[in-house]
Coordinates of C-alpha atoms and ligand atoms in Angstrom, one line a residue:
X23 CA 0.2 0.0 0.0
X24 CA 1.1 3.5 -0.5
X25 CA 0.3 6.7 1.3
X26 CA 1.9 10.4 2.0
X27 CA 2.9 11.1 5.6
X28 CA 1.2 13.8 7.2
X29 CA 2.9 14.0 10.7
X30 CA 4.1 12.1 13.5
X31 CA 2.0 10.9 16.3
X32 CA 2.9 10.0 19.7
X33 CA 4.7 6.8 20.1
X34 CA 6.9 7.6 16.9
X35 CA 4.2 6.7 13.9
X36 CA 4.0 8.4 10.9
X37 CA 0.7 9.3 10.2
X38 CA -0.9 8.3 6.6
X39 CA -4.8 9.1 6.2
X40 CA -6.9 7.4 3.5
X41 CA -10.4 8.2 3.6
X42 CA -11.5 6.8 6.8
X43 CA -8.5 4.7 7.4
X44 CA -5.9 5.9 9.6
X45 CA -2.5 3.9 9.1
X46 CA 0.2 4.5 12.1
X47 CA 3.5 3.7 10.5
X48 CA 6.9 2.6 12.0
X49 CA 9.6 4.1 10.5
X50 CA 8.0 6.7 8.2
X51 CA 8.8 10.4 8.8
X52 CA 6.4 13.5 7.8
X53 CA 6.6 15.0 4.2
X54 CA 7.4 11.1 2.8
X55 CA 6.0 8.8 0.4
X56 CA 6.0 5.4 1.5
X57 CA 5.2 2.1 0.6
X58 CA 4.1 -0.4 3.7
X59 CA 2.6 -3.3 5.2
X60 CA 0.0 -3.5 8.2
X61 CA 0.7 -5.9 11.1
X62 CA -2.6 -5.2 13.3
X63 CA -5.4 -3.3 13.6
X64 CA -5.9 -1.6 17.1
X65 CA -9.2 0.8 18.5
X66 CA -9.6 1.7 14.5
X67 CA -6.2 2.5 13.8
X68 CA -3.9 0.2 11.5
X69 CA -0.3 -0.6 12.7
X70 CA 2.0 -1.2 10.3
X71 CA 5.4 -0.4 8.8
X72 CA 7.3 1.0 5.8
X73 CA 8.3 -1.3 3.6
X74 CA 9.9 1.1 0.8
X75 CA 10.1 4.9 0.6
X76 CA 9.4 6.4 -2.1
X77 CA 10.1 10.1 -2.0
X78 CA 12.3 10.6 1.3
X79 CA 12.1 13.0 3.9
X80 CA 15.2 15.5 4.2
X81 CA 15.6 15.1 7.5
X82 CA 16.2 11.5 7.3
X83 CA 19.4 9.7 8.5
X84 CA 21.1 5.9 8.5
X85 CA 20.1 4.8 11.8
X86 CA 22.8 3.5 13.9
X87 CA 21.5 0.2 15.0
X88 CA 21.1 -2.9 13.1
X89 CA 17.7 -3.6 14.9
X90 CA 16.3 -0.6 14.3
X91 CA 12.5 -1.1 13.4
X92 CA 13.1 -4.7 14.9
X93 CA 13.6 -3.9 18.3
X94 CA 10.9 -1.9 19.7
X95 CA 13.2 0.5 21.7
X96 CA 13.9 3.2 19.3
X97 CA 11.5 5.0 17.1
X98 CA 13.5 7.7 15.5
X99 CA 17.1 6.8 14.8
X100 CA 15.9 7.7 11.2
X101 CA 15.3 11.0 11.7
X102 CA 17.8 13.8 12.3
X103 CA 18.4 15.3 16.3
X104 CA 17.3 18.4 15.5
X105 CA 14.0 17.5 13.8
X106 CA 13.6 14.5 16.8
X107 CA 13.5 18.0 19.2
X108 CA 11.0 19.6 16.8
X109 CA 8.4 16.8 16.4
X110 CA 9.0 16.3 20.2
X111 CA 7.8 19.3 20.9
X112 CA 5.1 19.6 18.4
X113 CA 3.5 16.4 19.6
X114 CA 3.6 17.6 23.4
X115 CA 1.8 21.1 22.1
X116 CA -0.8 19.1 20.5
X117 CA -1.2 16.8 23.3
X118 CA -1.5 19.9 25.9
X119 CA -4.0 21.4 23.4
X120 CA -5.9 17.8 22.9
X121 CA -6.2 16.9 26.4
X122 CA -5.5 19.8 28.6
X123 CA -7.2 22.8 26.4
X124 CA -4.0 24.5 27.2
X125 CA -1.3 26.6 25.1
X126 CA 1.8 27.9 27.0
X127 CA 5.1 29.4 26.1
X128 CA 7.8 27.0 25.4
X129 CA 11.7 27.7 25.9
X130 CA 14.1 26.1 24.2
X131 CA 14.7 22.2 25.2
X132 CA 17.4 20.7 26.9
X133 CA 19.0 18.5 24.6
X134 CA 21.3 15.3 25.0
X135 CA 24.1 13.6 23.2
X136 CA 22.5 11.6 20.8
X137 CA 23.8 8.0 21.5
X138 CA 25.6 6.6 24.6
X139 CA 23.5 8.2 27.2
X140 CA 22.0 5.8 29.1
X141 CA 22.9 4.8 32.4
X142 CA 20.3 2.1 33.2
X143 CA 18.8 -0.9 31.0
X144 CA 16.5 -3.6 31.6
X145 CA 17.2 -6.7 29.6
X146 CA 14.8 -9.1 28.9
X147 CA 15.7 -13.0 28.9
X148 CA 14.3 -15.3 26.4
X149 CA 13.6 -19.3 26.7
X150 CA 17.2 -20.3 25.4
X151 CA 18.4 -17.9 28.6
X152 CA 19.7 -15.2 25.8
X153 CA 19.8 -11.4 26.5
X154 CA 16.9 -9.7 24.6
X155 CA 14.7 -6.9 24.3
X156 CA 11.0 -6.8 23.3
X157 CA 10.2 -6.5 19.6
X158 CA 8.5 -3.6 17.7
X159 CA 4.8 -3.4 18.8
X160 CA 5.0 -6.8 20.3
X161 CA 5.8 -8.7 23.6
X162 CA 7.6 -11.0 21.9
X163 CA 11.7 -11.1 21.9
X164 CA 14.5 -10.5 20.0
X165 CA 18.2 -11.3 20.6
X166 CA 20.7 -8.5 20.8
X167 CA 24.2 -7.7 20.7
X168 CA 24.3 -4.2 20.4
X169 CA 22.4 -1.5 21.4
X170 CA 23.9 2.3 21.1
X171 CA 21.8 4.3 23.3
X172 CA 23.6 2.6 26.0
X173 CA 26.5 4.1 27.7
X174 CA 29.8 2.7 26.3
X175 CA 30.6 0.7 29.5
X176 CA 27.0 -0.8 29.3
X177 CA 26.9 -1.7 25.8
X178 CA 30.4 -3.1 26.3
X179 CA 29.2 -5.3 29.1
X180 CA 26.1 -6.4 26.7
X181 CA 29.0 -7.9 24.2
X182 CA 31.1 -9.6 26.7
X183 CA 28.1 -11.4 27.8
X184 CA 27.5 -12.4 24.7
X185 CA 31.0 -13.0 23.7
X186 CA 31.4 -15.3 26.2
X187 CA 28.4 -17.4 25.4
X188 CA 26.6 -16.5 28.9
X189 CA 23.0 -17.9 29.4
X190 CA 20.5 -17.2 32.0
X191 CA 18.1 -20.1 32.0
X192 CA 15.0 -19.4 34.2
X193 CA 15.6 -15.7 34.6
X194 CA 13.2 -13.1 33.6
X195 CA 14.8 -10.3 33.0
X196 CA 18.5 -8.6 34.2
X197 CA 18.7 -4.7 35.0
X198 CA 22.4 -2.9 35.2
X199 CA 23.2 0.3 36.5
X200 CA 26.2 1.8 35.8
X201 CA 28.2 4.5 37.7
X202 CA 32.0 4.1 38.0
X203 CA 31.1 0.1 37.9
X204 CA 28.1 -1.7 36.9
X205 CA 25.9 -3.6 39.5
X206 CA 22.6 -5.4 38.5
X207 CA 19.5 -7.3 39.4
X208 CA 18.4 -10.3 38.2
X209 CA 14.5 -12.0 38.4
X210 CA 15.4 -15.5 38.8
X211 CA 15.5 -18.3 41.5
X212 CA 17.7 -18.6 44.5
X213 CA 19.4 -21.2 43.2
X214 CA 20.4 -19.8 40.0
X215 CA 21.6 -16.5 41.5
X216 CA 25.0 -17.7 42.6
X217 CA 25.7 -19.8 39.2
X218 CA 25.0 -16.4 37.4
X219 CA 26.8 -14.3 39.9
X220 CA 30.1 -16.5 39.6
X221 CA 29.8 -16.0 35.7
X222 CA 28.9 -12.3 35.7
X223 CA 31.7 -11.4 38.1
X224 CA 34.6 -12.9 35.4
X225 CA 33.4 -10.0 33.1
X226 CA 33.9 -7.6 35.9
X227 CA 30.1 -6.8 37.2
X228 CA 30.5 -6.0 40.7
X229 CA 27.2 -6.6 42.5
X230 CA 24.1 -9.1 41.3
X231 CA 21.2 -8.8 43.4
X232 CA 17.9 -10.6 43.6
X233 CA 16.0 -8.5 46.5
X234 CA 17.3 -5.8 48.8
X235 CA 19.0 -8.3 51.1
X236 CA 19.6 -11.6 48.9
X237 CA 22.6 -11.0 46.2
X238 CA 26.5 -10.9 46.0
X239 CA 29.1 -8.1 45.7
X240 CA 28.5 -4.4 45.7
X241 CA 25.1 -3.2 46.0
X242 CA 25.6 0.9 46.5
X243 CA 26.4 2.8 43.6
X244 CA 27.6 6.1 44.2
X245 CA 26.8 9.2 41.5
X246 CA 29.2 12.1 42.0
X247 CA 28.1 15.6 41.5
X248 CA 29.9 18.8 41.6
X249 CA 29.1 19.9 45.2
X250 CA 27.2 16.3 46.6
X251 CA 26.8 12.8 46.1
X252 CA 23.9 10.4 46.0
X253 CA 23.7 6.5 46.6
X254 CA 21.4 4.5 44.2
X255 CA 20.9 0.6 44.6
X256 CA 19.8 -2.0 42.2
X257 CA 16.2 -1.2 43.3
X258 CA 16.2 2.6 43.4
X259 CA 14.9 4.8 40.7
X260 CA 17.5 6.6 39.1
X261 CA 17.2 9.1 36.1
X262 CA 19.0 7.3 33.3
X263 CA 20.3 10.4 31.3
X264 CA 22.7 11.8 33.7
X265 CA 23.8 14.8 31.6
X266 CA 20.3 16.1 30.9
X267 CA 19.5 15.3 34.4
X268 CA 22.1 17.7 35.5
X269 CA 21.1 20.3 33.0
X270 CA 17.4 19.9 34.6
X271 CA 18.6 20.4 37.9
X272 CA 20.6 23.1 36.8
X273 CA 17.5 24.9 34.8
X274 CA 15.8 24.6 38.1
X275 CA 18.3 26.5 40.6
X276 CA 18.4 29.1 37.7
X277 CA 14.7 29.7 37.6
X278 CA 15.2 30.3 41.4
X279 CA 18.2 32.3 41.7
X280 CA 16.6 35.2 43.4
X281 CA 15.5 33.6 46.2
X282 CA 17.1 31.6 48.8
X283 CA 14.9 31.3 51.9
X284 CA 11.9 29.1 50.4
X285 CA 10.2 26.4 52.1
X286 CA 10.6 23.3 49.4
X287 CA 8.5 20.4 49.4
X288 CA 9.4 17.6 46.9
X289 CA 6.5 15.3 46.4
X290 CA 8.1 12.4 44.8
X291 CA 11.8 12.6 46.1
X292 CA 13.5 9.2 45.0
X293 CA 16.5 9.0 46.7
X294 CA 16.9 12.8 46.6
X295 CA 17.7 14.0 43.1
X296 CA 16.3 17.2 43.7
X297 CA 16.0 17.1 46.9
X298 CA 19.7 17.3 48.2
X299 CA 20.7 20.3 45.4
X300 CA 17.6 22.2 46.5
X301 CA 18.6 21.7 50.1
X302 CA 22.1 23.0 49.5
X303 CA 20.7 26.6 48.6
X304 CA 17.5 26.9 50.3
X305 CA 16.3 27.3 53.7
X306 CA 14.2 24.0 54.0
X307 CA 13.4 21.0 51.7
X308 CA 10.8 18.4 52.9
X309 CA 11.2 15.5 51.1
X310 CA 8.6 13.2 50.5
X311 CA 9.1 9.4 49.2
X312 CA 6.6 6.2 49.5
X313 CA 8.7 3.4 48.6
X314 CA 10.6 2.0 51.3
X315 CA 14.1 1.2 49.2
X316 CA 14.0 4.6 48.0
X317 CA 13.7 6.1 51.2
X318 CA 16.6 4.0 52.9
X319 CA 18.6 5.3 50.4
X320 CA 17.3 9.3 50.8
X321 CA 18.1 8.8 54.4
X322 CA 21.5 7.4 53.8
X323 CA 22.4 10.3 51.5
X324 CA 20.9 12.9 54.0
X325 CA 23.4 11.3 56.6
X326 CA 26.4 10.8 54.7
X327 CA 26.1 14.6 53.5
X328 CA 25.2 15.7 57.0
X329 CA 22.2 18.1 55.4
X330 CA 20.6 19.2 58.3
X331 CA 17.5 21.2 56.5
X332 CA 16.9 18.0 54.7
X333 CA 13.6 16.6 56.3
X334 CA 12.4 13.0 55.3
X335 CA 9.0 11.7 55.4
X336 CA 8.4 8.1 53.9
X337 CA 4.6 8.5 53.3
X338 CA 2.2 8.9 50.0
X339 CA 2.5 12.7 49.1
X340 CA -1.3 12.5 49.2
X341 CA -1.0 11.9 53.2
X342 CA 1.6 14.7 53.7
X343 CA 0.8 16.9 56.8
X344 CA 3.2 20.2 57.9
X345 CA 2.7 22.9 59.8
X346 CA 5.2 25.1 57.6
X347 CA 4.3 27.5 55.3
X348 CA 5.6 26.0 51.8
X349 CA 6.7 28.0 49.1
X350 CA 7.5 25.9 46.5
X351 CA 6.1 22.5 45.6
X352 CA 8.2 20.3 43.0
X353 CA 6.3 17.2 41.7
X354 CA 7.9 14.5 39.6
X355 CA 5.5 11.6 39.3
X356 CA 5.7 8.3 38.0
X357 CA 4.0 7.7 34.2
X358 CA 0.7 7.8 35.9
X359 CA 0.9 11.5 37.0
X360 CA -0.8 13.4 39.8
X361 CA -3.7 11.6 41.7
X362 CA -6.7 13.3 42.6
X363 CA -5.5 13.2 46.1
X364 CA -1.9 14.4 45.0
X365 CA -3.7 17.7 43.0
X366 CA -5.6 18.5 46.2
X367 CA -2.6 18.2 48.3
X368 CA -0.8 20.8 46.5
X369 CA -3.8 23.1 46.7
X370 CA -4.2 22.6 50.2
X371 CA -0.7 24.2 50.4
X372 CA -1.1 26.7 47.5
X373 CA 2.7 28.0 47.3
X374 CA 3.7 30.7 45.5
X375 CA 5.6 28.2 43.0
X376 CA 5.2 24.8 41.4
X377 CA 7.6 22.8 39.6
X378 CA 6.0 20.0 37.6
X379 CA 7.9 17.5 35.7
X380 CA 6.3 14.7 33.8
X381 CA 7.5 11.7 31.9
X382 CA 4.1 11.2 30.1
X383 CA 2.3 13.8 27.9
X384 CA -0.9 12.5 28.4
X385 CA -1.1 12.6 32.4
X386 CA 0.8 15.9 32.2
X387 CA -1.9 17.5 30.4
X388 CA -4.7 16.4 32.2
X389 CA -3.2 17.3 35.4
X390 CA -2.4 20.8 34.0
X391 CA -5.7 21.3 32.9
X392 CA -7.0 20.9 36.3
X393 CA -4.2 23.0 38.0
X394 CA -4.2 26.0 35.7
X395 CA -7.2 27.3 37.6
X396 CA -5.1 28.0 40.0
X397 CA -1.6 28.5 38.4
X398 CA -0.5 30.4 35.6
X399 CA 2.1 28.9 33.2
X400 CA 5.6 30.6 33.1
X401 CA 7.0 28.1 30.3
X402 CA 7.5 24.7 29.7
X403 CA 10.7 23.1 28.5
X404 CA 11.3 20.0 26.6
X405 CA 13.7 17.6 28.5
X406 CA 15.2 15.2 26.1
X407 CA 15.8 12.3 28.4
X408 CA 16.0 9.5 25.9
X409 CA 16.8 10.5 22.1
X410 CA 15.9 8.2 19.4
X411 CA 13.0 7.3 21.4
X412 CA 9.4 8.8 21.4
X413 CA 9.5 9.2 25.1
X414 CA 8.9 12.5 26.1
X415 CA 10.0 14.4 29.3
X416 CA 9.1 18.0 30.3
X417 CA 9.5 20.2 32.8
X418 CA 7.0 23.1 33.4
X419 CA 7.5 26.5 35.8
X420 CA 3.9 27.3 37.2
X421 CA 3.4 30.6 39.7
X422 CA 0.1 31.1 41.6
X423 CA -2.5 33.3 39.8
Ligands
LIG4 C1 9.6 9.6 38.5 S1 10.3 9.4 39.9 C2 11.2 10.5 40.5 C3 12.3 10.3 41.4 C4 13.3 11.5 41.8 N1 12.5 12.8 41.6 C5 14.1 11.5 40.9 O1 14.7 12.3 39.9 O2 14.7 10.8 41.1 C6 9.0 9.1 41.3 C7 9.0 8.7 42.5 O3 7.8 9.1 43.3 C8 7.9 7.8 44.1 N2 6.4 7.6 44.5 C9 5.3 7.2 43.4 N3 3.7 7.5 44.1 C10 4.2 8.4 45.3 C11 3.3 8.4 46.1 N4 2.1 8.7 46.0 N5 4.1 9.1 47.3 C12 5.5 9.6 47.3 N6 6.1 9.2 46.6 C13 5.5 8.4 45.3 C14 8.6 6.7 43.4 O4 8.8 5.6 44.5 C15 9.7 6.8 43.1 O5 10.6 7.4 43.6

């Protein structure tokens, strides 16, 4: 079938329309004319893939990875990076308009290096015990031996696993975290854990864990920043693009540069990624984190750096109760966005400043639609944590009306 691509949709698909039929095509770029096949139909939309490019986009580039369009990880390796940023911002604006009925001022995106940025990776394991990713648009697996979005040491480690023909029978997945060294966690049986550890240790893995208290070798990963450090573990949340994460922290600090006596509430603190740098500059930071493993490290990070004005709360954000006046709330929720209770909590404090960091445009738009009745949006910035993929992170700076 042949068609002209009119735009890109969230998910990284080129959109073709023929009469009433809509086609979402992997590998197709705006303004191209393509020959395509259809894989399946879902909710009235036909999903397919490009077979041949009849008229090519000027922004088209050669993908770096041999698994591109076979593996489900990347969507945009065929699109030059500058255009990726333009398209992601465009899609984000459309979603904000459609779901949130809002238009906002966008400032220049925070961008990343194009490849080699991932510091954390989850590999799936197939029935042959081999390292895989999910196939495109599927829950089937594809064996892999390279992944250029991984940081070099992680990609080399993947190659070493395959070169040594290591297999992980009866394991579901292997997650690796990189700082100076690599530590991992694996979903398998207790019996297998020791066997896998012996093999992985030989190719320089420093720790392998099944559960927080069951494993071998190194457990903590230390990430060094200019003025502080953060401990992580194979069970804690970690921003995977360290460089962009640093730019995002700088953006927040720069936005607040004229203030220093603020009381700040960080609603989804993780191990302290934002709370720690904010506590080094501002009067008081209240860091809320509901997961035990993240909270343990948040505590450890506070204690190791002896940060007295960092106050820790191991609760759901929805349940936080404070006597202090709060000047700024920062929220960085999971993809599901803010619950009704979280929005009510923000509005009960009604701080002067609100910063919302989001990794899911649809919930971001849904939440901002409610919040904008009480806050005006100063600006939004695309934060490109995940180049080559459709995943879209953004930060929104708001001020009380
Ligand atoms: C997207 S992560 C962000 C973590 C941190 N801001 C960072 O940059 O590393 C969201 C965090 O919120 C925590 N979380 C999820 N729901 C929560 C809730 N209702 N209350 C408090 N924390 C929550 C998760 O455990 C996770 O650590």
